[in-house]
Amino acid sequence: MEIVYASLTRRHPGATLHESEAAEAVDALWAHAQPGDGLQHASARLERDRIDFLLYLLTLDTPTAPGPLCRAHILITRSQKNSLGLRRRYLTPAPHIDDSDHTCP
């Protein structure tokens, strides 16, 4: 199992935080997760300028599989793009550069 910490930046820092926002963000991750992401568990914590995620991903044994940081980035980007709530509240993540200096697929 791989554990990845990631964040999304708020569009409007200092905006009112809603109690259900963290749960809605985790629900969006689950709604847009695909088998190749390897998502096993996710949690979220709100901050005034961002939302922080802790993602637990399966370790993939295939040599061609993207690494855990890349898979987390792909999942969060896909969720932000396809979830109206995440898209309204948070900025699109910047491209992730993996350890070998390549952009995630």
CSV table of C-alpha atoms in Angstrom, one decimal, residues 52-91:
chain,number,residue,atom,x,y,z
A,52,ASP,CA,-5.7,18.3,1.9
A,53,PHE,CA,-6.2,14.7,0.9
A,54,LEU,CA,-4.6,11.5,2.3
A,55,LEU,CA,-4.9,8.7,-0.3
A,56,TYR,CA,-4.2,5.1,0.3
A,57,LEU,CA,-3.4,3.4,-3.0
A,58,LEU,CA,-2.6,-0.2,-3.8
A,59,THR,CA,0.9,-0.9,-4.7
A,60,LEU,CA,1.0,-2.0,-8.4
A,61,ASP,CA,3.5,-4.6,-9.3
A,62,THR,CA,3.5,-4.0,-13.1
A,63,PRO,CA,6.6,-2.2,-14.3
A,64,THR,CA,4.7,0.0,-16.7
A,65,ALA,CA,2.1,1.2,-14.1
A,66,PRO,CA,2.4,4.9,-13.2
A,67,GLY,CA,3.8,5.6,-9.7
A,68,PRO,CA,1.6,6.4,-6.7
A,69,LEU,CA,2.2,10.2,-7.0
A,70,CYS,CA,1.2,10.2,-10.6
A,71,ARG,CA,-1.9,8.0,-10.0
A,72,ALA,CA,-3.0,10.3,-7.2
A,73,HIS,CA,-2.5,13.3,-9.4
A,74,ILE,CA,-4.4,11.8,-12.2
A,75,LEU,CA,-7.3,10.8,-9.9
A,76,ILE,CA,-7.5,14.3,-8.2
A,77,THR,CA,-7.3,16.0,-11.6
A,78,ARG,CA,-10.0,13.8,-13.1
A,79,SER,CA,-12.2,14.4,-10.1
A,80,GLN,CA,-11.7,18.2,-10.1
A,81,LYS,CA,-12.5,18.3,-13.8
A,82,ASN,CA,-15.6,16.2,-13.6
A,83,SER,CA,-17.1,17.2,-10.3
A,84,LEU,CA,-19.0,20.5,-10.3
A,85,GLY,CA,-18.4,21.1,-6.6
A,86,LEU,CA,-14.7,20.6,-6.8
A,87,ARG,CA,-14.5,22.6,-10.0
A,88,ARG,CA,-16.3,25.6,-8.5
A,89,ARG,CA,-14.3,25.6,-5.2
A,90,TYR,CA,-10.7,24.6,-6.3
A,91,LEU,CA,-8.2,25.4,-9.0
